[in-house]
PDB file of C-alpha atoms in Angstrom:
ATOM      1  CA  MET H   1      16.079  13.785   5.308  1.00 39.00           C
ATOM      2  CA  THR H   2      16.904  10.347   6.662  1.00 44.00           C
ATOM      3  CA  THR H   3      18.260   7.607   4.410  1.00 48.00           C
ATOM      4  CA  GLU H   4      14.979   5.754   4.862  1.00 57.00           C
ATOM      5  CA  ALA H   5      12.942   8.823   3.865  1.00 54.00           C
ATOM      6  CA  ALA H   6      15.197   9.427   0.856  1.00 55.00           C
ATOM      7  CA  THR H   7      14.679   5.819  -0.243  1.00 59.00           C
ATOM      8  CA  ARG H   8      10.908   6.308  -0.185  1.00 62.00           C
ATOM      9  CA  ARG H   9      11.268   9.220  -2.624  1.00 77.00           C
ATOM     10  CA  MET H  10      13.292   7.119  -5.079  1.00 89.00           C
ATOM     11  CA  PRO H  11      11.400   6.342  -8.313  1.00 93.00           C
ATOM     12  CA  GLY H  12       9.740   2.953  -7.852  1.00 95.00           C
ATOM     13  CA  ALA H  13       9.719   3.003  -4.065  1.00 96.00           C
ATOM     14  CA  PRO H  14       6.363   2.739  -2.281  1.00 97.00           C
ATOM     15  CA  CYS H  15       5.785   6.295  -1.036  1.00 96.00           C
ATOM     16  CA  TRP H  16       2.092   6.514  -0.048  1.00 97.00           C
ATOM     17  CA  VAL H  17      -0.947   4.379   0.719  1.00 97.00           C
ATOM     18  CA  SER H  18      -4.542   5.444   0.226  1.00 97.00           C
ATOM     19  CA  LEU H  19      -7.971   3.975   0.907  1.00 97.00           C
ATOM     20  CA  LEU H  20     -11.329   4.895  -0.637  1.00 94.00           C
ATOM     21  CA  ALA H  21     -14.237   3.902   1.619  1.00 95.00           C
ATOM     22  CA  HIS H  22     -18.024   4.065   1.374  1.00 94.00           C
ATOM     23  CA  GLY H  23     -18.443   5.495   4.864  1.00 94.00           C
ATOM     24  CA  LEU H  24     -15.564   7.940   5.252  1.00 95.00           C
ATOM     25  CA  THR H  25     -16.442   9.176   8.743  1.00 95.00           C
ATOM     26  CA  ALA H  26     -16.767   5.675  10.193  1.00 96.00           C
ATOM     27  CA  THR H  27     -13.555   4.582   8.459  1.00 97.00           C
ATOM     28  CA  GLN H  28     -11.673   7.568   9.864  1.00 97.00           C
ATOM     29  CA  GLU H  29     -12.962   6.702  13.326  1.00 98.00           C
ATOM     30  CA  PHE H  30     -11.832   3.060  12.910  1.00 98.00           C
ATOM     31  CA  TYR H  31      -8.247   3.958  11.977  1.00 98.00           C
ATOM     32  CA  GLY H  32      -8.124   6.834  14.433  1.00 98.00           C
ATOM     33  CA  ALA H  33      -8.990   4.440  17.261  1.00 98.00           C
ATOM     34  CA  LEU H  34      -6.629   1.726  15.982  1.00 98.00           C
ATOM     35  CA  PHE H  35      -3.562   3.791  15.038  1.00 98.00           C
ATOM     36  CA  GLY H  36      -4.094   7.178  16.714  1.00 98.00           C
ATOM     37  CA  TRP H  37      -4.474   9.008  13.404  1.00 98.00           C
ATOM     38  CA  GLU H  38      -5.799  12.551  13.121  1.00 98.00           C
ATOM     39  CA  TYR H  39      -7.060  14.062   9.868  1.00 97.00           C
ATOM     40  CA  ARG H  40      -6.775  17.177   7.721  1.00 94.00           C
ATOM     41  CA  PRO H  41      -8.447  17.833   4.344  1.00 89.00           C
ATOM     42  CA  GLY H  42      -6.534  16.848   1.203  1.00 84.00           C
ATOM     43  CA  PRO H  43      -7.218  17.331  -2.550  1.00 78.00           C
ATOM     44  CA  GLN H  44     -10.941  16.829  -3.276  1.00 73.00           C
ATOM     45  CA  HIS H  45     -10.751  15.828  -6.969  1.00 70.00           C
ATOM     46  CA  PHE H  46     -12.682  12.576  -6.622  1.00 70.00           C
ATOM     47  CA  GLY H  47     -14.805  13.586  -3.645  1.00 79.00           C
ATOM     48  CA  PRO H  48     -14.058  13.922   0.072  1.00 90.00           C
ATOM     49  CA  TYR H  49     -10.425  13.138   0.885  1.00 92.00           C
ATOM     50  CA  ALA H  50      -8.381  13.518   4.047  1.00 94.00           C
ATOM     51  CA  ARG H  51      -4.768  12.934   4.947  1.00 95.00           C
ATOM     52  CA  ALA H  52      -4.094  10.971   8.098  1.00 97.00           C
ATOM     53  CA  TYR H  53      -1.458  12.346  10.458  1.00 97.00           C
ATOM     54  CA  LEU H  54       0.450  10.834  13.338  1.00 97.00           C
ATOM     55  CA  ASP H  55       2.157  13.311  15.659  1.00 95.00           C
ATOM     56  CA  GLY H  56       1.723  16.006  13.007  1.00 95.00           C
ATOM     57  CA  ARG H  57       3.273  14.040  10.132  1.00 95.00           C
ATOM     58  CA  GLU H  58       1.275  12.589   7.233  1.00 95.00           C
ATOM     59  CA  VAL H  59       1.134   8.814   6.964  1.00 97.00           C
ATOM     60  CA  ALA H  60      -1.759   7.845   4.636  1.00 97.00           C
ATOM     61  CA  GLY H  61      -4.846   9.029   2.763  1.00 96.00           C
ATOM     62  CA  LEU H  62      -8.533   8.229   3.264  1.00 97.00           C
ATOM     63  CA  GLY H  63     -11.212   9.185   0.758  1.00 94.00           C
ATOM     64  CA  GLY H  64     -14.940   8.718   0.260  1.00 93.00           C
ATOM     65  CA  LEU H  65     -16.416   6.766  -2.647  1.00 90.00           C
ATOM     66  CA  PRO H  66     -19.501   8.195  -4.396  1.00 83.00           C
ATOM     67  CA  PRO H  67     -22.694   6.567  -3.032  1.00 79.00           C
ATOM     68  CA  ASP H  68     -23.450   4.913  -6.391  1.00 79.00           C
ATOM     69  CA  ARG H  69     -20.010   3.283  -6.698  1.00 75.00           C
ATOM     70  CA  ARG H  70     -20.292  -0.099  -5.008  1.00 75.00           C
ATOM     71  CA  LEU H  71     -16.636  -0.898  -5.531  1.00 76.00           C
ATOM     72  CA  PRO H  72     -14.642  -3.296  -3.360  1.00 79.00           C
ATOM     73  CA  VAL H  73     -12.738  -1.365  -0.705  1.00 91.00           C
ATOM     74  CA  ALA H  74      -8.973  -1.889  -0.669  1.00 95.00           C
ATOM     75  CA  TRP H  75      -5.777  -0.103   0.276  1.00 97.00           C
ATOM     76  CA  THR H  76      -3.792   1.160  -2.729  1.00 97.00           C
ATOM     77  CA  THR H  77       0.009   1.303  -2.718  1.00 98.00           C
ATOM     78  CA  TYR H  78       1.508   4.290  -4.574  1.00 98.00           C
ATOM     79  CA  LEU H  79       4.943   3.983  -6.163  1.00 98.00           C
ATOM     80  CA  ALA H  80       7.106   7.100  -6.507  1.00 97.00           C
ATOM     81  CA  SER H  81       7.830   8.564  -9.934  1.00 97.00           C
ATOM     82  CA  ASP H  82       9.840  11.534 -11.216  1.00 96.00           C
ATOM     83  CA  ASP H  83       7.480  11.771 -14.203  1.00 97.00           C
ATOM     84  CA  ALA H  84       4.028  10.219 -13.901  1.00 97.00           C
ATOM     85  CA  ASP H  85       3.300  10.597 -17.627  1.00 98.00           C
ATOM     86  CA  THR H  86       6.446   8.741 -18.663  1.00 98.00           C
ATOM     87  CA  THR H  87       5.792   6.023 -16.074  1.00 98.00           C
ATOM     88  CA  ALA H  88       2.219   5.631 -17.377  1.00 98.00           C
ATOM     89  CA  GLU H  89       3.564   5.081 -20.897  1.00 98.00           C
ATOM     90  CA  GLN H  90       6.032   2.484 -19.578  1.00 98.00           C
ATOM     91  CA  ILE H  91       3.201   0.665 -17.787  1.00 98.00           C
ATOM     92  CA  ARG H  92       1.227   0.448 -21.038  1.00 98.00           C
ATOM     93  CA  SER H  93       4.213  -0.600 -23.128  1.00 97.00           C
ATOM     94  CA  CYS H  94       5.037  -3.420 -20.691  1.00 97.00           C
ATOM     95  CA  GLY H  95       1.535  -4.938 -20.761  1.00 97.00           C
ATOM     96  CA  GLY H  96      -0.137  -3.102 -17.890  1.00 98.00           C
ATOM     97  CA  THR H  97      -3.045  -0.674 -18.047  1.00 98.00           C
ATOM     98  CA  VAL H  98      -3.634   2.865 -16.780  1.00 98.00           C
ATOM     99  CA  GLY H  99      -7.201   3.391 -15.587  1.00 95.00           C
ATOM    100  CA  VAL H 100      -6.999   6.889 -14.089  1.00 93.00           C
ATOM    101  CA  GLY H 101      -4.780   9.839 -15.053  1.00 88.00           C
ATOM    102  CA  PRO H 102      -2.119  10.964 -15.072  1.00 96.00           C
ATOM    103  CA  LEU H 103      -3.681  14.076 -13.541  1.00 94.00           C
ATOM    104  CA  ASP H 104      -2.777  16.793 -11.067  1.00 93.00           C
ATOM    105  CA  ALA H 105      -3.875  16.612  -7.428  1.00 88.00           C
ATOM    106  CA  ASP H 106      -3.829  20.359  -6.751  1.00 84.00           C
ATOM    107  CA  ASP H 107      -0.249  21.436  -6.071  1.00 87.00           C
ATOM    108  CA  ALA H 108       0.432  18.268  -4.052  1.00 90.00           C
ATOM    109  CA  GLY H 109       1.602  16.257  -7.055  1.00 93.00           C
ATOM    110  CA  ARG H 110       0.602  14.309 -10.130  1.00 95.00           C
ATOM    111  CA  MET H 111      -0.912  10.837  -9.925  1.00 95.00           C
ATOM    112  CA  ALA H 112      -2.181   7.888 -11.915  1.00 96.00           C
ATOM    113  CA  ILE H 113      -3.797   4.551 -11.096  1.00 96.00           C
ATOM    114  CA  GLY H 114      -2.599   1.546 -13.065  1.00 97.00           C
ATOM    115  CA  SER H 115      -2.627  -2.223 -12.945  1.00 97.00           C
ATOM    116  CA  ASP H 116      -0.013  -4.823 -13.782  1.00 98.00           C
ATOM    117  CA  PRO H 117      -0.520  -7.547 -16.440  1.00 97.00           C
ATOM    118  CA  GLN H 118      -2.104  -9.831 -13.798  1.00 96.00           C
ATOM    119  CA  GLY H 119      -4.604  -7.148 -12.733  1.00 96.00           C
ATOM    120  CA  ALA H 120      -3.132  -5.921  -9.429  1.00 97.00           C
ATOM    121  CA  ILE H 121      -3.946  -2.227  -8.954  1.00 97.00           C
ATOM    122  CA  PHE H 122      -1.350   0.305  -7.792  1.00 98.00           C
ATOM    123  CA  GLY H 123      -0.872   4.054  -7.878  1.00 97.00           C
ATOM    124  CA  ILE H 124       1.845   6.318  -9.253  1.00 97.00           C
ATOM    125  CA  TRP H 125       2.788   9.460  -7.349  1.00 97.00           C
ATOM    126  CA  GLN H 126       4.937  12.298  -8.688  1.00 96.00           C
ATOM    127  CA  GLY H 127       5.271  14.406  -5.565  1.00 92.00           C
ATOM    128  CA  ARG H 128       5.452  18.181  -5.536  1.00 91.00           C
ATOM    129  CA  SER H 129       4.408  19.884  -2.296  1.00 90.00           C
ATOM    130  CA  MET H 130       3.478  16.469  -0.823  1.00 90.00           C
ATOM    131  CA  THR H 131       6.129  13.856  -1.474  1.00 90.00           C
ATOM    132  CA  GLY H 132       4.488  11.004   0.418  1.00 91.00           C
ATOM    133  CA  THR H 133       4.461   9.323   3.808  1.00 93.00           C
ATOM    134  CA  ALA H 134       6.500  11.528   6.147  1.00 93.00           C
ATOM    135  CA  VAL H 135       7.192   8.931   8.825  1.00 91.00           C
ATOM    136  CA  THR H 136       7.487   5.144   8.836  1.00 91.00           C
ATOM    137  CA  GLY H 137       8.737   2.436  11.148  1.00 90.00           C
ATOM    138  CA  VAL H 138       6.808   3.544  14.227  1.00 94.00           C
ATOM    139  CA  PRO H 139       3.419   2.130  15.324  1.00 97.00           C
ATOM    140  CA  GLY H 140       0.583   3.418  13.156  1.00 98.00           C
ATOM    141  CA  THR H 141       2.673   3.879  10.004  1.00 97.00           C
ATOM    142  CA  PRO H 142       3.114   1.785   6.837  1.00 97.00           C
ATOM    143  CA  VAL H 143       6.334  -0.257   6.966  1.00 96.00           C
ATOM    144  CA  TRP H 144       6.161  -2.645   3.996  1.00 96.00           C
ATOM    145  CA  ASN H 145       4.220  -3.186   0.764  1.00 97.00           C
ATOM    146  CA  GLU H 146       3.881  -6.573  -0.889  1.00 97.00           C
ATOM    147  CA  LEU H 147       2.270  -7.750  -4.094  1.00 98.00           C
ATOM    148  CA  VAL H 148       0.285 -10.953  -3.551  1.00 97.00           C
ATOM    149  CA  THR H 149      -0.062 -12.718  -6.910  1.00 97.00           C
ATOM    150  CA  ARG H 150      -0.195 -16.162  -8.462  1.00 95.00           C
ATOM    151  CA  GLU H 151       3.485 -16.485  -9.373  1.00 93.00           C
ATOM    152  CA  THR H 152       6.397 -14.068  -9.325  1.00 95.00           C
ATOM    153  CA  SER H 153       8.342 -14.647 -12.548  1.00 89.00           C
ATOM    154  CA  THR H 154       6.140 -12.998 -15.199  1.00 87.00           C
ATOM    155  CA  VAL H 155       4.861 -10.110 -13.123  1.00 96.00           C
ATOM    156  CA  GLY H 156       8.279  -9.602 -11.526  1.00 96.00           C
ATOM    157  CA  ALA H 157       9.700  -8.822 -14.970  1.00 96.00           C
ATOM    158  CA  PHE H 158       6.981  -6.178 -15.480  1.00 97.00           C
ATOM    159  CA  TYR H 159       7.898  -4.287 -12.303  1.00 97.00           C
ATOM    160  CA  GLU H 160      11.626  -4.601 -13.006  1.00 96.00           C
ATOM    161  CA  HIS H 161      11.198  -3.114 -16.511  1.00 96.00           C
ATOM    162  CA  VAL H 162       8.863  -0.289 -15.472  1.00 97.00           C
ATOM    163  CA  PHE H 163      10.520   0.755 -12.210  1.00 96.00           C
ATOM    164  CA  GLY H 164      14.115  -0.443 -12.530  1.00 95.00           C
ATOM    165  CA  TYR H 165      14.064  -2.785  -9.543  1.00 96.00           C
ATOM    166  CA  GLU H 166      16.701  -5.365  -8.913  1.00 95.00           C
ATOM    167  CA  SER H 167      15.167  -8.529  -7.493  1.00 94.00           C
ATOM    168  CA  GLU H 168      16.338 -11.369  -5.312  1.00 94.00           C
ATOM    169  CA  ALA H 169      14.405 -14.620  -5.072  1.00 92.00           C
ATOM    170  CA  VAL H 170      13.983 -16.632  -1.904  1.00 84.00           C
ATOM    171  CA  VAL H 171      15.585 -19.987  -2.618  1.00 71.00           C
ATOM    172  CA  SER H 172      12.917 -22.437  -1.499  1.00 75.00           C
ATOM    173  CA  ALA H 173      11.028 -25.251  -3.165  1.00 70.00           C
ATOM    174  CA  ASP H 174       7.730 -24.264  -1.576  1.00 81.00           C
ATOM    175  CA  PHE H 175       8.001 -20.477  -1.181  1.00 88.00           C
ATOM    176  CA  ASP H 176       7.778 -18.208  -4.247  1.00 93.00           C
ATOM    177  CA  TYR H 177       9.002 -14.762  -3.152  1.00 95.00           C
ATOM    178  CA  LEU H 178      10.909 -11.900  -4.751  1.00 96.00           C
ATOM    179  CA  THR H 179      12.356  -9.009  -2.780  1.00 96.00           C
ATOM    180  CA  LEU H 180      12.585  -5.814  -4.849  1.00 97.00           C
ATOM    181  CA  TYR H 181      15.603  -3.544  -4.345  1.00 97.00           C
ATOM    182  CA  LEU H 182      16.488   0.009  -5.335  1.00 96.00           C
ATOM    183  CA  LYS H 183      20.163   0.973  -5.012  1.00 94.00           C
ATOM    184  CA  GLY H 184      20.734  -1.999  -2.755  1.00 94.00           C
ATOM    185  CA  ARG H 185      17.857  -1.287  -0.351  1.00 94.00           C
ATOM    186  CA  PRO H 186      14.809  -3.588  -0.094  1.00 95.00           C
ATOM    187  CA  VAL H 187      11.671  -1.561  -0.865  1.00 96.00           C
ATOM    188  CA  ALA H 188       8.879  -4.091  -1.590  1.00 97.00           C
ATOM    189  CA  GLY H 189       8.116  -7.748  -2.129  1.00 97.00           C
ATOM    190  CA  ILE H 190       6.242 -10.012  -4.522  1.00 97.00           C
ATOM    191  CA  HIS H 191       4.701 -13.154  -3.024  1.00 96.00           C
ATOM    192  CA  GLY H 192       3.508 -15.869  -5.404  1.00 96.00           C
ATOM    193  CA  VAL H 193       0.828 -17.883  -3.619  1.00 94.00           C
ATOM    194  CA  GLY H 194      -0.435 -20.059  -6.488  1.00 92.00           C
ATOM    195  CA  ASN H 195      -3.922 -21.438  -5.976  1.00 90.00           C
ATOM    196  CA  ALA H 196      -4.069 -19.872  -2.493  1.00 91.00           C
ATOM    197  CA  LEU H 197      -4.775 -16.524  -4.182  1.00 92.00           C
ATOM    198  CA  PRO H 198      -8.216 -15.358  -2.967  1.00 84.00           C
ATOM    199  CA  ARG H 199     -10.703 -15.773  -5.815  1.00 85.00           C
ATOM    200  CA  ASP H 200     -12.741 -12.779  -4.689  1.00 83.00           C
ATOM    201  CA  ARG H 201      -9.693 -10.473  -4.742  1.00 86.00           C
ATOM    202  CA  GLY H 202      -7.275 -11.719  -7.363  1.00 93.00           C
ATOM    203  CA  PRO H 203      -3.714 -10.312  -7.406  1.00 97.00           C
ATOM    204  CA  HIS H 204      -3.394  -7.305  -5.090  1.00 97.00           C
ATOM    205  CA  TRP H 205      -0.939  -5.122  -3.217  1.00 98.00           C
ATOM    206  CA  MET H 206      -0.968  -5.509   0.577  1.00 98.00           C
ATOM    207  CA  THR H 207       0.097  -2.819   3.060  1.00 98.00           C
ATOM    208  CA  TYR H 208       1.790  -3.680   6.358  1.00 98.00           C
ATOM    209  CA  PHE H 209       1.312  -1.253   9.259  1.00 98.00           C
ATOM    210  CA  ALA H 210       3.554  -1.277  12.315  1.00 98.00           C
ATOM    211  CA  VAL H 211       1.993  -1.878  15.740  1.00 98.00           C
ATOM    212  CA  SER H 212       3.546  -2.144  19.194  1.00 98.00           C
ATOM    213  CA  ASP H 213       1.625  -5.345  20.066  1.00 98.00           C
ATOM    214  CA  THR H 214       0.135  -7.473  17.277  1.00 98.00           C
ATOM    215  CA  ASP H 215      -2.120  -9.532  19.547  1.00 98.00           C
ATOM    216  CA  ALA H 216      -3.571  -6.449  21.237  1.00 98.00           C
ATOM    217  CA  ALA H 217      -4.010  -4.669  17.892  1.00 98.00           C
ATOM    218  CA  ALA H 218      -5.835  -7.682  16.416  1.00 98.00           C
ATOM    219  CA  ARG H 219      -8.211  -7.711  19.383  1.00 98.00           C
ATOM    220  CA  ARG H 220      -8.756  -3.974  18.918  1.00 98.00           C
ATOM    221  CA  VAL H 221      -9.585  -4.489  15.229  1.00 98.00           C
ATOM    222  CA  ALA H 222     -12.364  -6.881  16.230  1.00 98.00           C
ATOM    223  CA  GLU H 223     -13.631  -4.540  18.954  1.00 98.00           C
ATOM    224  CA  LEU H 224     -13.873  -1.730  16.383  1.00 98.00           C
ATOM    225  CA  GLY H 225     -16.016  -3.798  14.010  1.00 98.00           C
ATOM    226  CA  GLY H 226     -13.235  -5.169  11.818  1.00 98.00           C
ATOM    227  CA  HIS H 227     -12.212  -8.780  11.272  1.00 98.00           C
ATOM    228  CA  VAL H 228      -9.159 -10.916  11.940  1.00 98.00           C
ATOM    229  CA  LEU H 229      -8.588 -12.788   8.667  1.00 97.00           C
ATOM    230  CA  ARG H 230      -5.473 -14.631   9.820  1.00 96.00           C
ATOM    231  CA  PRO H 231      -4.611 -14.617  13.543  1.00 98.00           C
ATOM    232  CA  PRO H 232      -1.291 -13.385  14.933  1.00 98.00           C
ATOM    233  CA  ARG H 233       1.703 -15.557  14.112  1.00 97.00           C
ATOM    234  CA  ASP H 234       5.467 -15.253  14.270  1.00 96.00           C
ATOM    235  CA  SER H 235       7.494 -14.614  11.121  1.00 91.00           C
ATOM    236  CA  THR H 236      11.141 -13.906  10.362  1.00 88.00           C
ATOM    237  CA  HIS H 237      10.397 -10.159  10.399  1.00 89.00           C
ATOM    238  CA  GLY H 238       8.165 -10.039  13.476  1.00 95.00           C
ATOM    239  CA  ARG H 239       4.755 -11.038  14.762  1.00 97.00           C
ATOM    240  CA  LEU H 240       2.054 -10.340  12.193  1.00 97.00           C
ATOM    241  CA  ALA H 241      -1.653 -10.762  11.529  1.00 98.00           C
ATOM    242  CA  THR H 242      -3.908 -10.197   8.525  1.00 98.00           C
ATOM    243  CA  VAL H 243      -6.962  -8.119   9.373  1.00 98.00           C
ATOM    244  CA  ALA H 244      -9.709  -6.114   7.679  1.00 98.00           C
ATOM    245  CA  ASP H 245     -11.383  -2.867   8.647  1.00 98.00           C
ATOM    246  CA  SER H 246     -15.108  -2.356   9.206  1.00 95.00           C
ATOM    247  CA  GLU H 247     -15.746  -2.214   5.429  1.00 96.00           C
ATOM    248  CA  GLY H 248     -13.581  -5.212   4.602  1.00 96.00           C
ATOM    249  CA  ALA H 249     -10.350  -3.530   3.420  1.00 97.00           C
ATOM    250  CA  ALA H 250      -7.564  -5.996   4.227  1.00 97.00           C
ATOM    251  CA  PHE H 251      -4.161  -5.052   5.608  1.00 98.00           C
ATOM    252  CA  ARG H 252      -1.449  -6.586   7.764  1.00 98.00           C
ATOM    253  CA  ILE H 253      -0.236  -5.478  11.168  1.00 98.00           C
ATOM    254  CA  ILE H 254       3.266  -6.326  12.312  1.00 98.00           C
ATOM    255  CA  GLN H 255       5.156  -5.986  15.557  1.00 97.00           C
ATOM    256  CA  GLN H 256       8.677  -5.815  14.175  1.00 89.00           C
ATOM    257  CA  SER H 257      11.361  -7.953  15.774  1.00 82.00           C
TER     258      SER H 257
END
């Protein structure tokens, strides 16, 4: 196991991303065309669910929402846990909520869905036969997860208490950002955006997927029926864009520098 893969298994590290869509077949086709994913069935506890694979290694999950559930569609970041039940209790005791679980997902693992005190939803994954994303850093795989919230200080303390992160703030008068570390390795970020927080979404976790060419990938998103929410731009970590799939689930694509 590589150092990077071992880090993803560390309690608190983002280890999996999953999306529940209204039209599962169309959503699978969208991401298959964009990232080259192929699919195999996964646990069916909440309805149809498939794992997405790239070159034979699992990278993400896609599931179908029941027809009567008109919920907003969004990617969910799962954080690794050695004991999902204990983590769920810590979430509650630190001011968060647990809306689903903990419960078993066949022999794959044990999961829960919670939210932080500001309302951002995230998952907990205690892996058994399936420990999480098997490959990252190459095009078509998740490479970073970031909480977008109003301000970092209060909610940062929640994640530090529950998951044991060490945090480092960006020293800037106009940029509110915390990088979260586990054993000295950066694993996630918290970006405080103040009044720029989308009113229709509220605080939320955002998944970054690697691409080989951000501009070409953004054009492909539009061709496939998705939307470019923020056009490609250069950042300190690479060229990135904010996009949404054909059902409106937002994510970021980044061509790493």
